[in-house]
Amino acid sequence: QVHLVESGGGLVQAGGSLRLSCAASGLLFSSCAMGWFRQAPGKEREFVAAVSNSGGSTYYTDSVKGRFTISRDNAKNTLYLQMNSLKPEDTAVYYCAADPGDLPYLVEQPYDYWGQGTQVTVSS
């Protein structure tokens, strides 16, 4: 059974940093493209960042470019999202997702597996 478990969320002031982690089990992590998505209150879930199965290719939505960094450690079956210079508009529940393929999608539909999410709240 596949499990994706996010951690690292919390309350931070604007301009601060957080590092999210997503621990994966029950799947061949190194063969999966991985993504981070987020859902703010009253809004639809949106793409944030994605990484190829090797980690060699990364993709970001425009609003987080230069502030967020996605990475992965295939030896530890873990995905990361380093978030710097956080803004109140980054407040959302953050989800990691897995797709058994090499290159990631930038939309949520193709992802087969999802975590339960971790709350990130950025105060002004």
XYZ file of C-alpha atoms in Angstrom:
124
model
C 0.000 0.000 0.000
C 1.323 3.392 -0.988
C 1.771 6.045 1.660
C 2.888 9.629 1.211
C 3.282 11.502 4.481
C 3.979 15.221 4.504
C 5.574 17.042 7.416
C 7.251 20.341 8.193
C 4.310 22.689 7.929
C 3.505 25.295 10.537
C 3.041 28.963 11.316
C 5.722 31.380 10.148
C 5.990 35.133 9.725
C 6.203 36.697 6.307
C 9.763 36.538 5.029
C 10.478 33.359 6.941
C 11.298 29.867 5.738
C 9.955 26.351 6.061
C 11.106 23.013 4.703
C 8.450 20.485 3.849
C 9.185 16.782 3.599
C 7.220 13.963 2.024
C 8.146 10.446 3.088
C 7.112 7.801 0.592
C 6.581 4.085 1.094
C 4.971 1.241 -0.802
C 6.178 2.402 -4.200
C 9.380 2.471 -6.196
C 10.169 6.063 -5.300
C 13.134 6.427 -7.626
C 10.906 5.608 -10.600
C 8.279 8.215 -9.762
C 8.044 11.814 -10.778
C 6.952 13.866 -7.793
C 5.017 17.064 -7.329
C 3.936 19.556 -4.714
C 0.489 21.120 -4.884
C -1.328 23.472 -2.545
C -4.875 24.449 -1.745
C -5.753 27.733 -0.091
C -9.097 28.251 1.662
C -11.877 28.698 -0.856
C -9.630 27.968 -3.814
C -8.902 24.995 -6.013
C -5.771 22.971 -5.555
C -2.917 24.304 -7.671
C 0.456 23.155 -8.902
C 3.502 24.437 -7.017
C 6.554 22.453 -8.116
C 7.576 19.149 -9.616
C 10.701 17.073 -10.111
C 11.624 14.241 -12.437
C 12.360 10.807 -11.054
C 16.106 11.371 -11.223
C 15.899 14.863 -9.762
C 17.532 16.289 -12.835
C 14.560 18.327 -14.017
C 12.508 20.690 -11.909
C 9.475 22.843 -12.641
C 7.824 25.666 -10.710
C 4.757 27.793 -10.926
C 5.688 31.410 -11.606
C 4.632 32.707 -8.197
C 7.228 30.620 -6.349
C 10.171 30.776 -8.749
C 13.276 32.033 -6.986
C 11.758 31.396 -3.548
C 10.963 27.663 -3.454
C 13.238 24.741 -4.258
C 12.052 21.203 -4.848
C 14.460 18.343 -4.322
C 14.479 14.651 -3.576
C 16.638 12.022 -1.927
C 15.961 8.721 -3.639
C 18.064 6.847 -1.101
C 15.723 8.069 1.641
C 12.493 7.893 -0.388
C 11.856 11.501 0.534
C 10.742 14.588 -1.347
C 11.450 18.107 -0.088
C 10.207 21.623 -0.663
C 12.386 24.396 0.699
C 10.293 27.532 0.975
C 12.027 30.876 1.528
C 10.775 34.462 1.594
C 7.311 33.227 2.429
C 4.345 35.472 1.795
C 0.837 35.458 3.293
C -0.482 34.303 -0.092
C 1.546 31.103 0.319
C -0.826 30.075 3.105
C -2.384 26.764 2.115
C -2.450 23.057 2.720
C 0.492 21.568 0.833
C 0.246 18.116 -0.728
C 2.833 15.878 -2.279
C 1.913 13.595 -5.149
C 3.557 10.726 -7.014
C 3.322 9.681 -10.646
C 4.996 6.434 -11.795
C 6.843 8.009 -14.691
C 10.066 9.823 -15.402
C 8.929 13.350 -16.216
C 6.386 15.127 -14.018
C 3.091 16.655 -14.962
C 2.227 20.212 -13.991
C -1.440 19.408 -13.397
C -2.886 17.160 -10.745
C -4.955 14.704 -12.742
C -2.170 12.301 -13.827
C -0.787 11.846 -10.318
C -1.802 8.490 -8.901
C -0.904 8.909 -5.249
C -1.431 11.767 -2.809
C -0.531 12.570 0.755
C -2.912 13.980 3.351
C -1.339 17.406 3.317
C 0.413 19.697 5.769
C -0.793 23.174 6.726
C 1.416 26.165 6.038
C 0.297 29.479 7.497
C 2.201 32.691 6.810
C 1.308 35.674 8.967
C 1.782 39.258 7.818
